[in-house]
mmCIF file of C-alpha atoms and ligand atoms in Angstrom:
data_model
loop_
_atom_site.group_PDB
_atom_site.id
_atom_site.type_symbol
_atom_site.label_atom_id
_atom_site.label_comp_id
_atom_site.label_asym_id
_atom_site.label_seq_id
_atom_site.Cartn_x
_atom_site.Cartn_y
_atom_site.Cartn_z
ATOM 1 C CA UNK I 1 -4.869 -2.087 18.902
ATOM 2 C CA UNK I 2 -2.286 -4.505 17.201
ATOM 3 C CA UNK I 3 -3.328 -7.355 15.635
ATOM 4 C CA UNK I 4 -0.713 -9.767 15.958
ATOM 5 C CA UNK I 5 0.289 -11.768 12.677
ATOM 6 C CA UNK I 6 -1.844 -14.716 12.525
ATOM 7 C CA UNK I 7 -0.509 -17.807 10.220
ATOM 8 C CA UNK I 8 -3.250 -16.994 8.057
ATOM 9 C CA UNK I 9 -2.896 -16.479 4.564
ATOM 10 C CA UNK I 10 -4.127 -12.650 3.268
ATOM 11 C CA UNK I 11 -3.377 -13.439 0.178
ATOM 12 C CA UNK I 12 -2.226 -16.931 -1.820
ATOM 13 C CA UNK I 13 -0.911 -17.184 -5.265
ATOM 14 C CA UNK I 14 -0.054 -20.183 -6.718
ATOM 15 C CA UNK I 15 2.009 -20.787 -10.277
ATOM 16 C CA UNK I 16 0.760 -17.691 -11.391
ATOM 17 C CA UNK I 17 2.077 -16.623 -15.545
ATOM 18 C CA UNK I 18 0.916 -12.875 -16.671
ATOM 19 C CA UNK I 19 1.712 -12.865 -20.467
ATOM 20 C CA UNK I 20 1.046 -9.388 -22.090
ATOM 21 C CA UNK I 21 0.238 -9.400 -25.929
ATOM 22 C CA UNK I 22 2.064 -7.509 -27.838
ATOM 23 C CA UNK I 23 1.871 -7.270 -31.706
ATOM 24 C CA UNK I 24 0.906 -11.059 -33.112
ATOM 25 C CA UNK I 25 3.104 -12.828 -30.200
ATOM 26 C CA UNK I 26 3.055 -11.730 -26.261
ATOM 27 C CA UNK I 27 5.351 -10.970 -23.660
ATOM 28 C CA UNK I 28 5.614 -12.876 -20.277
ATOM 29 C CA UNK I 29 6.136 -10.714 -17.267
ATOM 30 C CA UNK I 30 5.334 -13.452 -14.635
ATOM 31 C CA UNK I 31 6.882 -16.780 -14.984
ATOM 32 C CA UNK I 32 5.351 -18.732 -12.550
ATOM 33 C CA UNK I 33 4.676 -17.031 -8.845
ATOM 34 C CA UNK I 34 4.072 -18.973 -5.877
ATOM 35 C CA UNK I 35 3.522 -17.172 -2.581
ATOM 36 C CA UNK I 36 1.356 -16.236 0.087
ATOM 37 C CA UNK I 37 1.434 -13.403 2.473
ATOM 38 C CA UNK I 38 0.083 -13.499 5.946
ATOM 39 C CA UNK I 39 -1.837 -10.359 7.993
ATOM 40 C CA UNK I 40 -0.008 -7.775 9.446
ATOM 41 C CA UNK I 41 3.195 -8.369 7.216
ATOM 42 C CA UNK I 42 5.335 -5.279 5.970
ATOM 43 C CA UNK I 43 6.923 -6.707 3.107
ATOM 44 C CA UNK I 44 8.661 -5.299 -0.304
ATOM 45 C CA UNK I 45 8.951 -6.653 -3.647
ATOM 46 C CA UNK I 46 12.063 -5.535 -4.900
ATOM 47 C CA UNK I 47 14.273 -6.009 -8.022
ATOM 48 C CA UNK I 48 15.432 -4.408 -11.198
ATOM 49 C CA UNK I 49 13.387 -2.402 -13.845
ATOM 50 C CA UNK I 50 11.421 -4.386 -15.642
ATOM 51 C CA UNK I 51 11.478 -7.569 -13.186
ATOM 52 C CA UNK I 52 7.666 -7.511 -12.936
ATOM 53 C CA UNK I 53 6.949 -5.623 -9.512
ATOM 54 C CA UNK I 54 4.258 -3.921 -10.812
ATOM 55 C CA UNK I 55 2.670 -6.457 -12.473
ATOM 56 C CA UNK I 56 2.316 -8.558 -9.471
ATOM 57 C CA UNK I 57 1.469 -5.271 -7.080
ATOM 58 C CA UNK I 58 -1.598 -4.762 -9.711
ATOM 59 C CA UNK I 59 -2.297 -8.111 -9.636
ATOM 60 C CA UNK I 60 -2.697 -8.821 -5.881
ATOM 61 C CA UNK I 61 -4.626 -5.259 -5.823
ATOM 62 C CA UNK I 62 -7.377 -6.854 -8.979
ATOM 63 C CA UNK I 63 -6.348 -3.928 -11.532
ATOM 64 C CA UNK I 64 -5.036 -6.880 -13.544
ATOM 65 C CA UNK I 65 -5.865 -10.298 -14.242
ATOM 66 C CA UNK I 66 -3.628 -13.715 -14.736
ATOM 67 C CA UNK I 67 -3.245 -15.178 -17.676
ATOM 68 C CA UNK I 68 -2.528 -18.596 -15.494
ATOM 69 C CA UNK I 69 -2.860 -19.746 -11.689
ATOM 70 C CA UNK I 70 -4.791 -18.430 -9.069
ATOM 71 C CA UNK I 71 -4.373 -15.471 -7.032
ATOM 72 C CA UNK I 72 -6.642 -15.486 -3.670
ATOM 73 C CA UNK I 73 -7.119 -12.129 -2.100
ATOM 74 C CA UNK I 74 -9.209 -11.631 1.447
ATOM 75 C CA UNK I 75 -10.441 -14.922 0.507
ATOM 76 C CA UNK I 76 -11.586 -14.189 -2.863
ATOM 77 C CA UNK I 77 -10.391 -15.516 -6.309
ATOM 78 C CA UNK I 78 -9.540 -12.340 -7.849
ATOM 79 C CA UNK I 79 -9.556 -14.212 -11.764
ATOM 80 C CA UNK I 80 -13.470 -14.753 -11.390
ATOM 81 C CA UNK I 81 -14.165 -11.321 -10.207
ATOM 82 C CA UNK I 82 -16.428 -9.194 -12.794
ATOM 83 C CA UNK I 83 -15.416 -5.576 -12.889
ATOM 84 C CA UNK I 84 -17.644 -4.632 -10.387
ATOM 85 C CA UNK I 85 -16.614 -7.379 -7.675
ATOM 86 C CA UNK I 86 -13.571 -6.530 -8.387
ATOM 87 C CA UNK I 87 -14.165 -2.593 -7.344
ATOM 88 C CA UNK I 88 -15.751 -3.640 -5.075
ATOM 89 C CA UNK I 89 -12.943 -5.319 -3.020
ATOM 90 C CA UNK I 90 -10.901 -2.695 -3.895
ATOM 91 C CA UNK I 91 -12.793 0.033 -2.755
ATOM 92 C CA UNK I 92 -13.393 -1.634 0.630
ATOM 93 C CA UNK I 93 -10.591 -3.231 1.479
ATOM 94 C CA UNK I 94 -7.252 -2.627 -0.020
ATOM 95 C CA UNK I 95 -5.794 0.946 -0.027
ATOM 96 C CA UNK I 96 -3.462 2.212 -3.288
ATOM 97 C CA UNK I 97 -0.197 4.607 -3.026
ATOM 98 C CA UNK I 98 1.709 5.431 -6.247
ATOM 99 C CA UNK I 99 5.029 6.998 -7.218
ATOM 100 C CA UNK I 100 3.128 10.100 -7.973
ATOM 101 C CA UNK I 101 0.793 9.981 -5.406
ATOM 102 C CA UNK I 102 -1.955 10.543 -8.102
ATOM 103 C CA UNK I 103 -3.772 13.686 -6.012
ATOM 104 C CA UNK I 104 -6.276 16.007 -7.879
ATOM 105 C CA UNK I 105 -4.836 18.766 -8.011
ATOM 106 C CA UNK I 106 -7.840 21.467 -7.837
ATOM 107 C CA UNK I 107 -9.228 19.634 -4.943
ATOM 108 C CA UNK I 108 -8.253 20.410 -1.116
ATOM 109 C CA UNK I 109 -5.907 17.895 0.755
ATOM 110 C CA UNK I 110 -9.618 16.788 2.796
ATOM 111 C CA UNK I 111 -11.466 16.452 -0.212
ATOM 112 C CA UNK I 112 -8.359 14.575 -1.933
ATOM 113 C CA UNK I 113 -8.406 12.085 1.248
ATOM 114 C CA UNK I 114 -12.321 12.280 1.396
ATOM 115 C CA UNK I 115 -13.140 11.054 -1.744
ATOM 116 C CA UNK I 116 -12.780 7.304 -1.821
ATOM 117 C CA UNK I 117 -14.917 8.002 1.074
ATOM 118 C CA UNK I 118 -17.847 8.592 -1.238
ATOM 119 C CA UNK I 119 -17.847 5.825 -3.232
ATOM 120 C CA UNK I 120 -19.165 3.777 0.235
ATOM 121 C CA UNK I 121 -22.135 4.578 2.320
ATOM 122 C CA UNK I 122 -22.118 6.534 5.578
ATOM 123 C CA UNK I 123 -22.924 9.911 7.030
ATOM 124 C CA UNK I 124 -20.840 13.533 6.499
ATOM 125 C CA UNK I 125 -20.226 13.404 10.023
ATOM 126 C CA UNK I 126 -18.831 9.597 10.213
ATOM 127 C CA UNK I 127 -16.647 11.154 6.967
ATOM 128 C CA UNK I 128 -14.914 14.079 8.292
ATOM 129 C CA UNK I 129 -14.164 12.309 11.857
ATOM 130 C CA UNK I 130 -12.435 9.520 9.394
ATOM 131 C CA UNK I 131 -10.786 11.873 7.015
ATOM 132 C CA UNK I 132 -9.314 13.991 9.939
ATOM 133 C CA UNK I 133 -8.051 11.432 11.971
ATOM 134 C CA UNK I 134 -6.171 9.924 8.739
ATOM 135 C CA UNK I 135 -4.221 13.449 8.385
ATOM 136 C CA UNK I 136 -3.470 13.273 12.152
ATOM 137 C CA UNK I 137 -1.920 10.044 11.663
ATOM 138 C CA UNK I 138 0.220 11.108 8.809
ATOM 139 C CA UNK I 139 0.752 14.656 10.508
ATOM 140 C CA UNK I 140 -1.386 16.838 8.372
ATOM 141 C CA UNK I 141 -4.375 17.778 9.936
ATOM 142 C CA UNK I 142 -3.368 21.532 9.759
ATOM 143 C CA UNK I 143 -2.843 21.216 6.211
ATOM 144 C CA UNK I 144 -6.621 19.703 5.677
ATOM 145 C CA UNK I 145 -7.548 23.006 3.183
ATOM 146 C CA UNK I 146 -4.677 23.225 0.966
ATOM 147 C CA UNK I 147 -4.133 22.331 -2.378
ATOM 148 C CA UNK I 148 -1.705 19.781 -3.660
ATOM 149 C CA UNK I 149 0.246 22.609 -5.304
ATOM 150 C CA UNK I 150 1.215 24.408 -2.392
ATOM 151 C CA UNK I 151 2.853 21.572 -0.125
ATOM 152 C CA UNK I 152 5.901 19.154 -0.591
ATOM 153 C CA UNK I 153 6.386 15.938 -2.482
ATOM 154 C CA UNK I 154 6.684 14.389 1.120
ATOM 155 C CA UNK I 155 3.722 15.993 2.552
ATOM 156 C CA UNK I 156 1.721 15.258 -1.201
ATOM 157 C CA UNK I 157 2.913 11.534 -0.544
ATOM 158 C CA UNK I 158 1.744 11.079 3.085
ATOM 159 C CA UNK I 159 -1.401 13.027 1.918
ATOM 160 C CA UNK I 160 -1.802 9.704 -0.243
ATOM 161 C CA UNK I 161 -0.915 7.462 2.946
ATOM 162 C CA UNK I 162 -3.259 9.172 4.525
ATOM 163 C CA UNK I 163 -6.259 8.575 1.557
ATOM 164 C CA UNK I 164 -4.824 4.522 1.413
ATOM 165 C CA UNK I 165 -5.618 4.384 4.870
ATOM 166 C CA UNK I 166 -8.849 6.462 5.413
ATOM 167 C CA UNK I 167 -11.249 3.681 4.832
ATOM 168 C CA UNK I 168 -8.961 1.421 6.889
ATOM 169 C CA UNK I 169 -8.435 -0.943 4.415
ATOM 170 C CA UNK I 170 -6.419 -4.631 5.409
ATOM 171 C CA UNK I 171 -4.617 -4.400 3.113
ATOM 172 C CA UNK I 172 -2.470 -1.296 1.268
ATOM 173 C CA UNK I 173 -0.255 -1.833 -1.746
ATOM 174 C CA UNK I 174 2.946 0.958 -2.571
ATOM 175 C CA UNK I 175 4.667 1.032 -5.834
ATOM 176 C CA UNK I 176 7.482 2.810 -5.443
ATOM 177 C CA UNK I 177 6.124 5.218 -3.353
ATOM 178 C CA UNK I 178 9.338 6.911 -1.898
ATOM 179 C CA UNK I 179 10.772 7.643 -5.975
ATOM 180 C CA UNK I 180 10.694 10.936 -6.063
ATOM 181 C CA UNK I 181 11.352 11.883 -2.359
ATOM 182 C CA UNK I 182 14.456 13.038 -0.770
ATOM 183 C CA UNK I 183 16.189 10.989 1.839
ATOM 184 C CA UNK I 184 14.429 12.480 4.695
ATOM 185 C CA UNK I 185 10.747 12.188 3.388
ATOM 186 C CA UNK I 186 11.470 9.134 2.190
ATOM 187 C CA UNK I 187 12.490 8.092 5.966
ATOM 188 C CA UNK I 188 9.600 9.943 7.126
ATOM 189 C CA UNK I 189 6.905 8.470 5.143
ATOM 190 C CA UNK I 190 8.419 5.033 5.699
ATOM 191 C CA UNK I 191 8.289 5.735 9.400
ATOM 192 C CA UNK I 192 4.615 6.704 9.417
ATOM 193 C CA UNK I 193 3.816 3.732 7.368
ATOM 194 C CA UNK I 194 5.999 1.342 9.163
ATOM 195 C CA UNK I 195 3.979 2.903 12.674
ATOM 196 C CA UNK I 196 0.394 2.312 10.942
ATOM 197 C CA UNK I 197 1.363 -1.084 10.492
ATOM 198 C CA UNK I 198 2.388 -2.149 13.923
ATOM 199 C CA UNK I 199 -0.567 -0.247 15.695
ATOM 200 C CA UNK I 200 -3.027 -1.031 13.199
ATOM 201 C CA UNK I 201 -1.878 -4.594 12.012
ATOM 202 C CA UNK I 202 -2.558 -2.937 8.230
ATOM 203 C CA UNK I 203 -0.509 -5.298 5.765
ATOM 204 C CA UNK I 204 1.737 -2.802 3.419
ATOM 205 C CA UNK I 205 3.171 -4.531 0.192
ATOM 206 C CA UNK I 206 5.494 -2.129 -1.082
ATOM 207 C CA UNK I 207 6.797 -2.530 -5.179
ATOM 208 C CA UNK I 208 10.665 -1.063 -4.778
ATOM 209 C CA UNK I 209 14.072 -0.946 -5.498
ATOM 210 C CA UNK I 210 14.786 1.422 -3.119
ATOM 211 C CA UNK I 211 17.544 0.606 -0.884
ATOM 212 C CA UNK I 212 16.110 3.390 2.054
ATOM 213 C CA UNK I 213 12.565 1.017 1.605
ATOM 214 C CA UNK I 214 14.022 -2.548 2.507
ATOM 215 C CA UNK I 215 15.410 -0.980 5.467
ATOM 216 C CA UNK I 216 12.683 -0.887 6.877
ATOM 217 C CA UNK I 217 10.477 -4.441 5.517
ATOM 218 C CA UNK I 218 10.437 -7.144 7.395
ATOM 219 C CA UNK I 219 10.650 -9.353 4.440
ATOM 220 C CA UNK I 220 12.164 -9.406 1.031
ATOM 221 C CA UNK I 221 10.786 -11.114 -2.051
ATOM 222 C CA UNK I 222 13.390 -10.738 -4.558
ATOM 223 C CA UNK I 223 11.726 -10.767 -8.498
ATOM 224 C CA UNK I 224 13.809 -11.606 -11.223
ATOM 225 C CA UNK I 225 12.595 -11.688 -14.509
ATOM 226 C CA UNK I 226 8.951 -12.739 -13.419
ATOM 227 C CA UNK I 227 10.124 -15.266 -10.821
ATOM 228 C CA UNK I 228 10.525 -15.281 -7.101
ATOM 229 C CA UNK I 229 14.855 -15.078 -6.818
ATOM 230 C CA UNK I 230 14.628 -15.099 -3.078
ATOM 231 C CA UNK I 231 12.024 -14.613 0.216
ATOM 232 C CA UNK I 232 13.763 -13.676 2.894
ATOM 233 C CA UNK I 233 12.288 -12.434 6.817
ATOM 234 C CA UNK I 234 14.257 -10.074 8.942
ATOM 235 C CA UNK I 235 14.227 -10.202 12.220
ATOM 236 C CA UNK I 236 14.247 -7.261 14.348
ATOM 237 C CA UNK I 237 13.757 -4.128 12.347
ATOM 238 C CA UNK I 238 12.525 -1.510 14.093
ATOM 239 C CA UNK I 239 11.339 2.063 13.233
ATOM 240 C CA UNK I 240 13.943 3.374 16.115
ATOM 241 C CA UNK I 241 16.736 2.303 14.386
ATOM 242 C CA UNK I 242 16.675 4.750 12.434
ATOM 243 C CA UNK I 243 17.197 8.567 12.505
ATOM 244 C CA UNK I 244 14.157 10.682 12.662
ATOM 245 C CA UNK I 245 13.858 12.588 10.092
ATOM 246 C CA UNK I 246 13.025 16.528 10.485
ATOM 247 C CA UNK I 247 9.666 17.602 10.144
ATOM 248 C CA UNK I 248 8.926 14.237 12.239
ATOM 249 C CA UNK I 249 5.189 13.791 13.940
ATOM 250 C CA UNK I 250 5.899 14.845 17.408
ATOM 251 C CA UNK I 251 6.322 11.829 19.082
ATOM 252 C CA UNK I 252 2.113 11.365 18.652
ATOM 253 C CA UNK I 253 0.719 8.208 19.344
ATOM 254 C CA UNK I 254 -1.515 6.715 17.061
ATOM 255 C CA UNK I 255 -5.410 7.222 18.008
ATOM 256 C CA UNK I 256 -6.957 3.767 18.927
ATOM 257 C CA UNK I 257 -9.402 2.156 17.073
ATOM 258 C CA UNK I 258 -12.314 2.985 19.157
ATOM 259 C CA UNK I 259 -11.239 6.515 17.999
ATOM 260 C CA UNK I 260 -11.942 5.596 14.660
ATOM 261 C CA UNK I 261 -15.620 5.966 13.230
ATOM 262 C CA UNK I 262 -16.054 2.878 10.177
ATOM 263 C CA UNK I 263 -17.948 4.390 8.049
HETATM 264 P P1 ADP J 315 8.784 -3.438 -12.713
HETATM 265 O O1 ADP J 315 7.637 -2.814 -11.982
HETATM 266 O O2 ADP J 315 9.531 -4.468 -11.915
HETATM 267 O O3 ADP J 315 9.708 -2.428 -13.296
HETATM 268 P P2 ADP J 315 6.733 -4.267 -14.609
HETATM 269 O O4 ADP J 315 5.866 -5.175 -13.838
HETATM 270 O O5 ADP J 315 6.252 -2.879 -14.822
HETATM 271 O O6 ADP J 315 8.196 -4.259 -13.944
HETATM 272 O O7 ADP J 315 7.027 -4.891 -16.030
HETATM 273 C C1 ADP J 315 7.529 -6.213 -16.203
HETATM 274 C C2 ADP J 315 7.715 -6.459 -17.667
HETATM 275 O O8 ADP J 315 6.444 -6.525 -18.292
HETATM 276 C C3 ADP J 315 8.492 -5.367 -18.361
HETATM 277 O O9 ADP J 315 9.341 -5.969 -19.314
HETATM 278 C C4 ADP J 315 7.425 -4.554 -19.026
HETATM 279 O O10 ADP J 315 7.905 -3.928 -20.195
HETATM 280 C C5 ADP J 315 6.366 -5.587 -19.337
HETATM 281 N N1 ADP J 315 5.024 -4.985 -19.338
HETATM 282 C C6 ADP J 315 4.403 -4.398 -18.290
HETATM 283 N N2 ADP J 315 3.164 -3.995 -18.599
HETATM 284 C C7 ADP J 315 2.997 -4.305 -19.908
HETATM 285 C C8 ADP J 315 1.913 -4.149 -20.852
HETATM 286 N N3 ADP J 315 0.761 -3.579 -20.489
HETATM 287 N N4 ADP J 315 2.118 -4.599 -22.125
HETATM 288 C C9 ADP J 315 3.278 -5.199 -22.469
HETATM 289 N N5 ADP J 315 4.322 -5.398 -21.646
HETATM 290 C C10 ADP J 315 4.189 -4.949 -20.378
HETATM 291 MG MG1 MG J 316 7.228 -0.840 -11.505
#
């Protein structure tokens, strides 16, 4: 079931400065940051090394604080938020995917996409009906008792997709997560993500500078040197535009989400 993008605001941040200390002085990665991002939106922060991607992705997801401004998330003012609110909120509702898709390695692919699982309440039976339908939508369920080890980078990353998305978070922040794929996972995973969002209205804010990413993102917020250089929406960008890659989910449709069991 889509949720359409509604004008309002997932997240608001207004004149928002991040200064980092370093020896007696400090460094200022964000200079300043006004934007807001409405539900449903699959948009990319891109811009050179060092521009300040990640500190704004880490921001918006409360594993950082401002130094300055305000930075509303779901409705809450992530600078107030004690460590525990703030695990809180991210535990529930916003869903992480790295560069290195940060899977434990002696665990299965199930218990890898279980786990954030069992940090909320709710039954083993609500569990595994969540867990497995999260590796059907990433096209893994047959993989659900192997190890990290023994599958690909692009089958490790949509593994982590598929633990982002497990608790059905509103929200799911990517930092560069097609860096060390190949063109065709990167495609792949892109696709998959691209599909969650449209049938599940999930907001992705990818961190990139990955020219196969923007292909894909419907907007654009270009960071220079801790400041918004441009935000810019494109219009008609469609997952069939572009080639599937091999290894593709067979044409599956996404389960609905009275298929899905909250737990
Ligand atoms: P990007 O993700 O766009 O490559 P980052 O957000 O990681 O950029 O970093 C922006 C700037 O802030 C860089 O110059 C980086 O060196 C600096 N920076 C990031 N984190 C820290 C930190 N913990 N301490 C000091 N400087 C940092
Ligand atoms: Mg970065």
């Amino acid at each position: 079931m889509k949720r359409t993008m509604e004008n309002q605001k997932l997240i608001d941040i207004r004149n928002l400065v991040k200064r980092f200390p370093i020896g007696d002085g400090s460094f200022t990665a964000l200079r300043g940051i006004t934007l807001a991002f409405a539900e449903g939106e699959f948009a990319g922060l891109v811009g050179p090394s060092g521009s300040g991607k990640t500190t704004l992705l880490n921001i918006i997801g409360s594993l950082d604080t401002p130094s300055e401004g305000s930075v509303t998330v779901l409705g809450r003012e992530v600078t107030h938020l004690s460590h525990r609110e703030a695990a809180a909120l991210r535990n529930h509702h916003i869903g992480f995917i790295f560069q290195t898709y940060n899977l434990l390695p002696v665990f299965t692919v199930y218990d890898n996409v279980e786990f954030p699982l069992l940090l909320q309440k709710g039954g083993a039976a609500g569990r595994k009906k969540a867990v497995m339908k999260a590796l059907e939508w990433v096209g893994l369920a047959d993989k659900a008792q192997s190890r990290p080890a023994q599958l690909s980078g692009g089958e490790c990353q949509r593994v982590s997709i598929a633990r982002a998305m497990v608790k059905r978070p509103q929200l799911v922040l990517a930092d560069e997560p097609s860096a060390n794929l190949d063109a065709d996972n990167s495609h792949h995973i892109l696709r998959t993500m691209k599909r969650l969002n449209r049938e599940l209205g999930t907001t992705f804010i990818f961190a990139t500078h990955d020219e196969k990413v923007m292909h894909y993102l419907d907007r654009i917020i270009g960071l220079e040197d801790g400041r918004v250089a441009r935000d810019e929406r494109i219009e008609n960008t469609t997952e069939d535009d572009h080639p599937p890659a091999s290894g593709e989910i067979g044409g599956s449709e996404l389960p609905g989400e009275e298929d899905f069991a909250r737990p």
